[in-house]
PDB file of C-alpha atoms in Angstrom:
ATOM      1  CA  MET A   1      -2.671 -22.818  -3.320  1.00 60.00           C
ATOM      2  CA  LYS A   2      -5.223 -21.068  -5.540  1.00 86.00           C
ATOM      3  CA  GLU A   3      -3.977 -19.405  -8.712  1.00 91.00           C
ATOM      4  CA  ARG A   4      -5.043 -15.976  -7.472  1.00 94.00           C
ATOM      5  CA  ILE A   5      -3.134 -16.310  -4.212  1.00 95.00           C
ATOM      6  CA  ALA A   6      -0.075 -17.755  -5.951  1.00 95.00           C
ATOM      7  CA  HIS A   7      -0.044 -14.867  -8.408  1.00 96.00           C
ATOM      8  CA  ILE A   8      -0.245 -12.253  -5.665  1.00 97.00           C
ATOM      9  CA  CYS A   9       2.533 -14.028  -3.751  1.00 97.00           C
ATOM     10  CA  SER A  10       4.760 -13.816  -6.821  1.00 96.00           C
ATOM     11  CA  ALA A  11       4.363 -10.023  -6.729  1.00 97.00           C
ATOM     12  CA  LEU A  12       5.482  -9.671  -3.088  1.00 98.00           C
ATOM     13  CA  SER A  13       8.997  -8.417  -2.423  1.00 97.00           C
ATOM     14  CA  PRO A  14      11.286  -8.553   0.628  1.00 98.00           C
ATOM     15  CA  ALA A  15      10.434  -6.307   3.563  1.00 98.00           C
ATOM     16  CA  ARG A  16      11.547  -5.820   7.123  1.00 98.00           C
ATOM     17  CA  VAL A  17       7.974  -5.530   8.442  1.00 98.00           C
ATOM     18  CA  PHE A  18       5.085  -6.857   6.369  1.00 98.00           C
ATOM     19  CA  ALA A  19       1.347  -6.391   6.970  1.00 98.00           C
ATOM     20  CA  ASP A  20      -1.443  -8.484   5.445  1.00 98.00           C
ATOM     21  CA  ILE A  21      -4.699  -6.573   5.891  1.00 97.00           C
ATOM     22  CA  GLY A  22      -7.855  -8.674   5.677  1.00 94.00           C
ATOM     23  CA  CYS A  23      -5.552 -11.703   5.743  1.00 93.00           C
ATOM     24  CA  ASP A  24      -8.211 -14.423   5.366  1.00 87.00           C
ATOM     25  CA  HIS A  25      -6.446 -17.810   5.758  1.00 90.00           C
ATOM     26  CA  GLY A  26      -2.992 -16.218   5.949  1.00 94.00           C
ATOM     27  CA  TYR A  27      -1.464 -17.978   2.945  1.00 96.00           C
ATOM     28  CA  MET A  28       0.333 -14.895   1.662  1.00 97.00           C
ATOM     29  CA  THR A  29       1.858 -14.140   5.044  1.00 98.00           C
ATOM     30  CA  GLN A  30       2.930 -17.777   5.241  1.00 97.00           C
ATOM     31  CA  TYR A  31       4.667 -17.307   1.872  1.00 98.00           C
ATOM     32  CA  MET A  32       6.542 -14.246   3.141  1.00 98.00           C
ATOM     33  CA  LEU A  33       7.674 -15.897   6.380  1.00 98.00           C
ATOM     34  CA  ARG A  34       8.447 -19.322   4.961  1.00 97.00           C
ATOM     35  CA  ASN A  35      10.645 -17.832   2.244  1.00 97.00           C
ATOM     36  CA  GLY A  36      12.471 -15.462   4.575  1.00 97.00           C
ATOM     37  CA  LEU A  37      11.058 -12.383   2.847  1.00 98.00           C
ATOM     38  CA  CYS A  38      10.301 -10.502   6.059  1.00 98.00           C
ATOM     39  CA  GLU A  39      11.597 -10.325   9.622  1.00 97.00           C
ATOM     40  CA  ARG A  40       8.103 -10.190  11.065  1.00 96.00           C
ATOM     41  CA  ALA A  41       4.551  -9.861   9.851  1.00 98.00           C
ATOM     42  CA  TYR A  42       1.236  -8.513  11.064  1.00 98.00           C
ATOM     43  CA  ILE A  43      -1.970 -10.291  10.104  1.00 97.00           C
ATOM     44  CA  SER A  44      -5.071  -8.176  10.527  1.00 96.00           C
ATOM     45  CA  ASP A  45      -8.785  -8.788  10.173  1.00 93.00           C
ATOM     46  CA  ILE A  46     -11.844  -7.002  11.504  1.00 92.00           C
ATOM     47  CA  SER A  47     -13.327 -10.371  12.524  1.00 90.00           C
ATOM     48  CA  ALA A  48     -11.709 -12.380  15.324  1.00 91.00           C
ATOM     49  CA  GLY A  49     -13.255 -15.533  13.868  1.00 87.00           C
ATOM     50  CA  SER A  50     -11.742 -14.925  10.450  1.00 86.00           C
ATOM     51  CA  LEU A  51      -8.374 -14.039  11.961  1.00 94.00           C
ATOM     52  CA  LYS A  52      -8.346 -17.334  13.861  1.00 95.00           C
ATOM     53  CA  LYS A  53      -7.945 -19.247  10.576  1.00 93.00           C
ATOM     54  CA  ALA A  54      -4.718 -17.403   9.832  1.00 95.00           C
ATOM     55  CA  GLU A  55      -3.508 -17.736  13.416  1.00 96.00           C
ATOM     56  CA  THR A  56      -3.929 -21.505  13.167  1.00 96.00           C
ATOM     57  CA  LEU A  57      -2.018 -21.721   9.895  1.00 96.00           C
ATOM     58  CA  LEU A  58       0.757 -19.485  11.195  1.00 97.00           C
ATOM     59  CA  SER A  59       0.853 -20.804  14.762  1.00 97.00           C
ATOM     60  CA  GLU A  60       4.585 -21.605  14.717  1.00 97.00           C
ATOM     61  CA  TYR A  61       5.419 -18.062  13.632  1.00 97.00           C
ATOM     62  CA  VAL A  62       2.975 -16.563  16.144  1.00 97.00           C
ATOM     63  CA  ALA A  63       4.620 -18.599  18.919  1.00 97.00           C
ATOM     64  CA  ALA A  64       8.052 -17.394  17.789  1.00 97.00           C
ATOM     65  CA  GLY A  65       6.920 -13.754  17.836  1.00 96.00           C
ATOM     66  CA  ARG A  66       7.469 -13.312  14.107  1.00 97.00           C
ATOM     67  CA  CYS A  67       3.764 -13.080  13.269  1.00 98.00           C
ATOM     68  CA  ILE A  68       1.499 -10.763  15.264  1.00 97.00           C
ATOM     69  CA  PRO A  69      -2.289 -11.187  14.915  1.00 97.00           C
ATOM     70  CA  VAL A  70      -4.364  -8.002  15.253  1.00 96.00           C
ATOM     71  CA  VAL A  71      -8.149  -7.761  15.359  1.00 95.00           C
ATOM     72  CA  ALA A  72      -8.727  -4.358  13.795  1.00 91.00           C
ATOM     73  CA  ASP A  73     -10.277  -2.434  10.946  1.00 91.00           C
ATOM     74  CA  GLY A  74      -7.596  -2.091   8.299  1.00 91.00           C
ATOM     75  CA  LEU A  75      -4.281  -0.695   9.484  1.00 93.00           C
ATOM     76  CA  ASP A  76      -5.798   0.833  12.620  1.00 92.00           C
ATOM     77  CA  GLY A  77      -4.395  -1.751  15.015  1.00 89.00           C
ATOM     78  CA  ILE A  78      -0.903  -2.056  13.558  1.00 94.00           C
ATOM     79  CA  PRO A  79       1.434  -0.527  16.178  1.00 93.00           C
ATOM     80  CA  GLU A  80       4.439   0.251  13.978  1.00 93.00           C
ATOM     81  CA  PRO A  81       5.214   1.369  10.442  1.00 93.00           C
ATOM     82  CA  CYS A  82       5.273  -1.432   7.863  1.00 96.00           C
ATOM     83  CA  ASP A  83       7.458  -1.109   4.798  1.00 96.00           C
ATOM     84  CA  LEU A  84       5.215  -3.412   2.731  1.00 98.00           C
ATOM     85  CA  VAL A  85       1.437  -3.600   3.045  1.00 98.00           C
ATOM     86  CA  LEU A  86      -0.797  -6.058   1.221  1.00 98.00           C
ATOM     87  CA  ILE A  87      -4.537  -5.489   0.903  1.00 98.00           C
ATOM     88  CA  ALA A  88      -6.233  -8.076  -1.283  1.00 97.00           C
ATOM     89  CA  GLY A  89      -9.770  -9.272  -1.843  1.00 94.00           C
ATOM     90  CA  MET A  90     -11.623  -6.077  -0.902  1.00 95.00           C
ATOM     91  CA  GLY A  91     -13.430  -3.522  -3.003  1.00 97.00           C
ATOM     92  CA  GLY A  92     -11.481  -0.524  -4.251  1.00 97.00           C
ATOM     93  CA  GLU A  93     -13.592   1.900  -2.214  1.00 97.00           C
ATOM     94  CA  GLU A  94     -12.988  -0.139   0.931  1.00 97.00           C
ATOM     95  CA  ILE A  95      -9.233  -0.124   0.302  1.00 98.00           C
ATOM     96  CA  VAL A  96      -9.331   3.651  -0.152  1.00 98.00           C
ATOM     97  CA  GLU A  97     -11.110   4.073   3.190  1.00 97.00           C
ATOM     98  CA  ILE A  98      -8.413   1.954   4.875  1.00 96.00           C
ATOM     99  CA  LEU A  99      -5.588   3.925   3.275  1.00 97.00           C
ATOM    100  CA  LYS A 100      -7.151   7.295   4.132  1.00 96.00           C
ATOM    101  CA  ARG A 101      -6.692   6.747   7.851  1.00 94.00           C
ATOM    102  CA  ARG A 102      -2.890   6.429   7.682  1.00 93.00           C
ATOM    103  CA  PRO A 103      -0.084   7.844   5.564  1.00 94.00           C
ATOM    104  CA  LEU A 104       0.432   5.660   2.507  1.00 96.00           C
ATOM    105  CA  PRO A 105       2.760   2.733   3.279  1.00 97.00           C
ATOM    106  CA  PRO A 106       6.251   2.981   1.729  1.00 98.00           C
ATOM    107  CA  ARG A 107       5.357   0.059  -0.564  1.00 98.00           C
ATOM    108  CA  PHE A 108       2.000  -1.517  -1.282  1.00 98.00           C
ATOM    109  CA  VAL A 109       0.449  -4.423  -3.154  1.00 98.00           C
ATOM    110  CA  LEU A 110      -3.290  -3.959  -3.712  1.00 98.00           C
ATOM    111  CA  GLN A 111      -5.752  -6.349  -5.316  1.00 98.00           C
ATOM    112  CA  PRO A 112      -9.193  -4.724  -5.516  1.00 98.00           C
ATOM    113  CA  MET A 113     -12.201  -6.873  -6.410  1.00 97.00           C
ATOM    114  CA  LYS A 114     -14.020  -3.917  -7.986  1.00 97.00           C
ATOM    115  CA  ASN A 115     -13.810  -0.113  -8.294  1.00 97.00           C
ATOM    116  CA  SER A 116     -10.151  -0.237  -9.317  1.00 98.00           C
ATOM    117  CA  GLU A 117     -10.508   3.159 -10.999  1.00 98.00           C
ATOM    118  CA  LYS A 118     -11.371   4.872  -7.713  1.00 98.00           C
ATOM    119  CA  LEU A 119      -8.359   3.282  -6.067  1.00 98.00           C
ATOM    120  CA  ARG A 120      -6.020   4.368  -8.869  1.00 98.00           C
ATOM    121  CA  ARG A 121      -7.333   7.926  -8.712  1.00 98.00           C
ATOM    122  CA  TYR A 122      -6.831   8.053  -4.945  1.00 98.00           C
ATOM    123  CA  LEU A 123      -3.265   6.756  -5.138  1.00 98.00           C
ATOM    124  CA  VAL A 124      -2.249   9.220  -7.849  1.00 98.00           C
ATOM    125  CA  ALA A 125      -3.936  12.098  -5.970  1.00 98.00           C
ATOM    126  CA  GLN A 126      -1.876  11.196  -2.890  1.00 97.00           C
ATOM    127  CA  GLY A 127       1.387  11.412  -4.805  1.00 98.00           C
ATOM    128  CA  ALA A 128       2.013   7.671  -5.034  1.00 98.00           C
ATOM    129  CA  LYS A 129       4.149   6.082  -7.727  1.00 98.00           C
ATOM    130  CA  ILE A 130       2.336   3.149  -9.349  1.00 98.00           C
ATOM    131  CA  GLU A 131       4.945   0.722 -10.631  1.00 98.00           C
ATOM    132  CA  ARG A 132       2.747  -2.076 -11.965  1.00 98.00           C
ATOM    133  CA  ASP A 133      -0.968  -2.011 -12.735  1.00 98.00           C
ATOM    134  CA  TYR A 134      -2.418  -4.898 -14.693  1.00 98.00           C
ATOM    135  CA  THR A 135      -5.053  -7.637 -14.955  1.00 98.00           C
ATOM    136  CA  PHE A 136      -4.449 -11.325 -14.348  1.00 97.00           C
ATOM    137  CA  SER A 137      -6.786 -14.308 -14.515  1.00 95.00           C
ATOM    138  CA  GLU A 138      -7.656 -17.451 -12.609  1.00 92.00           C
ATOM    139  CA  GLY A 139      -9.248 -20.573 -14.068  1.00 83.00           C
ATOM    140  CA  THR A 140      -9.609 -21.904 -17.580  1.00 74.00           C
ATOM    141  CA  ALA A 141     -13.173 -22.626 -18.699  1.00 73.00           C
ATOM    142  CA  ARG A 142     -14.798 -19.755 -16.796  1.00 79.00           C
ATOM    143  CA  LYS A 143     -12.032 -17.322 -16.011  1.00 89.00           C
ATOM    144  CA  LYS A 144     -12.091 -14.817 -13.189  1.00 95.00           C
ATOM    145  CA  TYR A 145     -10.204 -11.580 -13.674  1.00 97.00           C
ATOM    146  CA  TYR A 146      -8.426  -9.472 -11.079  1.00 97.00           C
ATOM    147  CA  ASP A 147      -6.491  -6.205 -11.058  1.00 98.00           C
ATOM    148  CA  LEU A 148      -3.166  -5.957  -9.248  1.00 98.00           C
ATOM    149  CA  ILE A 149      -1.636  -2.597  -8.328  1.00 98.00           C
ATOM    150  CA  LEU A 150       1.902  -2.304  -6.949  1.00 98.00           C
ATOM    151  CA  GLY A 151       3.651   0.878  -5.997  1.00 98.00           C
ATOM    152  CA  ARG A 152       5.322   3.238  -3.573  1.00 98.00           C
ATOM    153  CA  ALA A 153       4.057   6.071  -1.409  1.00 98.00           C
ATOM    154  CA  GLU A 154       6.325   8.645  -3.041  1.00 96.00           C
ATOM    155  CA  GLY A 155       7.428   9.518  -6.532  1.00 97.00           C
ATOM    156  CA  GLY A 156       4.257  10.870  -8.085  1.00 96.00           C
ATOM    157  CA  ASP A 157       2.498   9.673 -11.205  1.00 97.00           C
ATOM    158  CA  SER A 158       0.150  10.716 -13.988  1.00 96.00           C
ATOM    159  CA  TYR A 159      -2.580   8.715 -15.681  1.00 98.00           C
ATOM    160  CA  THR A 160      -4.897   9.292 -18.611  1.00 97.00           C
ATOM    161  CA  ASP A 161      -8.641   8.747 -18.166  1.00 97.00           C
ATOM    162  CA  LEU A 162      -8.394   5.450 -20.033  1.00 97.00           C
ATOM    163  CA  GLU A 163      -5.515   4.312 -17.822  1.00 98.00           C
ATOM    164  CA  PHE A 164      -7.521   5.157 -14.722  1.00 98.00           C
ATOM    165  CA  ARG A 165     -10.401   3.057 -16.006  1.00 97.00           C
ATOM    166  CA  TYR A 166      -8.490   0.062 -17.350  1.00 98.00           C
ATOM    167  CA  GLY A 167      -5.027   0.015 -15.770  1.00 98.00           C
ATOM    168  CA  ARG A 168      -1.915   1.498 -17.323  1.00 98.00           C
ATOM    169  CA  ASP A 169       0.004  -1.694 -18.065  1.00 98.00           C
ATOM    170  CA  ASN A 170      -3.056  -3.206 -19.721  1.00 98.00           C
ATOM    171  CA  LEU A 171      -2.933  -0.460 -22.341  1.00 97.00           C
ATOM    172  CA  GLY A 172       0.839  -0.458 -22.797  1.00 94.00           C
ATOM    173  CA  ASP A 173       3.094  -2.179 -25.277  1.00 92.00           C
ATOM    174  CA  GLU A 174       2.986  -5.528 -23.457  1.00 92.00           C
ATOM    175  CA  THR A 175      -0.707  -6.034 -22.754  1.00 95.00           C
ATOM    176  CA  PRO A 176      -1.365  -9.060 -20.504  1.00 96.00           C
ATOM    177  CA  ALA A 177      -3.215 -11.867 -22.261  1.00 95.00           C
ATOM    178  CA  ALA A 178      -5.716 -11.886 -19.398  1.00 96.00           C
ATOM    179  CA  PHE A 179      -6.759  -8.302 -20.104  1.00 97.00           C
ATOM    180  CA  LEU A 180      -7.298  -8.946 -23.807  1.00 97.00           C
ATOM    181  CA  SER A 181      -9.326 -12.051 -22.979  1.00 96.00           C
ATOM    182  CA  MET A 182     -11.430 -10.071 -20.508  1.00 97.00           C
ATOM    183  CA  MET A 183     -12.067  -7.296 -23.018  1.00 97.00           C
ATOM    184  CA  ARG A 184     -13.106  -9.777 -25.699  1.00 97.00           C
ATOM    185  CA  GLU A 185     -15.595 -11.298 -23.272  1.00 96.00           C
ATOM    186  CA  GLU A 186     -16.866  -7.833 -22.398  1.00 97.00           C
ATOM    187  CA  ARG A 187     -17.304  -7.018 -26.091  1.00 97.00           C
ATOM    188  CA  GLU A 188     -19.571 -10.033 -26.551  1.00 97.00           C
ATOM    189  CA  LYS A 189     -21.644  -9.119 -23.509  1.00 96.00           C
ATOM    190  CA  LEU A 190     -22.073  -5.557 -24.740  1.00 95.00           C
ATOM    191  CA  ARG A 191     -23.018  -6.726 -28.217  1.00 94.00           C
ATOM    192  CA  GLU A 192     -25.649  -9.045 -26.781  1.00 94.00           C
ATOM    193  CA  ARG A 193     -27.070  -6.432 -24.410  1.00 92.00           C
ATOM    194  CA  SER A 194     -27.181  -3.645 -26.987  1.00 88.00           C
ATOM    195  CA  ALA A 195     -29.077  -5.919 -29.404  1.00 87.00           C
ATOM    196  CA  ARG A 196     -31.891  -6.646 -26.971  1.00 89.00           C
ATOM    197  CA  ARG A 197     -35.332  -5.258 -27.629  1.00 86.00           C
ATOM    198  CA  GLY A 198     -37.094  -2.900 -25.282  1.00 85.00           C
ATOM    199  CA  ILE A 199     -34.055  -0.964 -24.097  1.00 88.00           C
ATOM    200  CA  ASN A 200     -34.744   2.749 -23.703  1.00 90.00           C
ATOM    201  CA  PRO A 201     -32.787   5.041 -26.062  1.00 87.00           C
ATOM    202  CA  SER A 202     -30.589   6.496 -23.317  1.00 90.00           C
ATOM    203  CA  ASN A 203     -29.392   3.102 -22.074  1.00 90.00           C
ATOM    204  CA  ARG A 204     -28.901   1.840 -25.630  1.00 89.00           C
ATOM    205  CA  ALA A 205     -26.718   4.855 -26.397  1.00 91.00           C
ATOM    206  CA  LYS A 206     -24.601   4.160 -23.297  1.00 94.00           C
ATOM    207  CA  LEU A 207     -24.207   0.523 -24.292  1.00 94.00           C
ATOM    208  CA  LYS A 208     -23.158   1.468 -27.807  1.00 93.00           C
ATOM    209  CA  ALA A 209     -20.631   3.994 -26.478  1.00 95.00           C
ATOM    210  CA  ALA A 210     -19.167   1.369 -24.140  1.00 95.00           C
ATOM    211  CA  LEU A 211     -19.040  -1.143 -26.990  1.00 95.00           C
ATOM    212  CA  LYS A 212     -17.277   1.360 -29.252  1.00 96.00           C
ATOM    213  CA  GLU A 213     -14.633   2.081 -26.608  1.00 97.00           C
ATOM    214  CA  THR A 214     -14.128  -1.627 -25.922  1.00 97.00           C
ATOM    215  CA  GLU A 215     -13.728  -2.406 -29.624  1.00 97.00           C
ATOM    216  CA  GLU A 216     -11.242   0.432 -30.062  1.00 97.00           C
ATOM    217  CA  ILE A 217      -9.120  -0.850 -27.194  1.00 97.00           C
ATOM    218  CA  ILE A 218      -9.198  -4.408 -28.535  1.00 97.00           C
ATOM    219  CA  ASN A 219      -8.314  -3.252 -32.052  1.00 96.00           C
ATOM    220  CA  GLU A 220      -5.375  -1.203 -30.757  1.00 95.00           C
ATOM    221  CA  ILE A 221      -4.031  -4.170 -28.780  1.00 96.00           C
ATOM    222  CA  GLU A 222      -4.488  -6.615 -31.662  1.00 95.00           C
ATOM    223  CA  LYS A 223      -2.495  -4.316 -33.971  1.00 92.00           C
ATOM    224  CA  ARG A 224       0.519  -4.848 -31.728  1.00 88.00           C
ATOM    225  CA  LEU A 225       0.247  -8.643 -31.619  1.00 82.00           C
TER     226      LEU A 225
END
């Protein structure tokens, strides 16, 4: 199992009815069912061909009626409320569009590939309570970084602009090592880009502002180490 999938699985909690939206191979649903973490699960994908991979992996659970495959866009084809919904591997804007068409699920685990800020802003605007919001990594030599957002539909929350942009737990007292590593890499990229010749003054100013913010965040985290 890939590090990314294993990490997301570790964040899943018991549920009566679980839904894996955009389920890909179905590994995370397999984890839920195999470990007795849900009574039944829905696997959903907009592509019948993609869904077939998960159906094959989960064939014993499909045959037993504990796993229900649905060809649909997002949650649209799920016929009953699910107390835990997983949406992983999509862009933040795409996840927002999926969530807009239904009331927020009671509990959610979301792993956006980009545009995490837009997803955070949507969740907070809808009155959700974000319980964990942090960055994790996969790989060693050339790391890949991912955001993971866990929460509940109700409870309400408030975020600062920096927390919306970077993730609240990343800026808290126990910053994940993955986030600090990612920010250090970003600092080097910004330094290199801002030093290039031929950049127009407006773009150079934006690069320098981004570099300043990145350095300030890194310095604040390193003070706590």
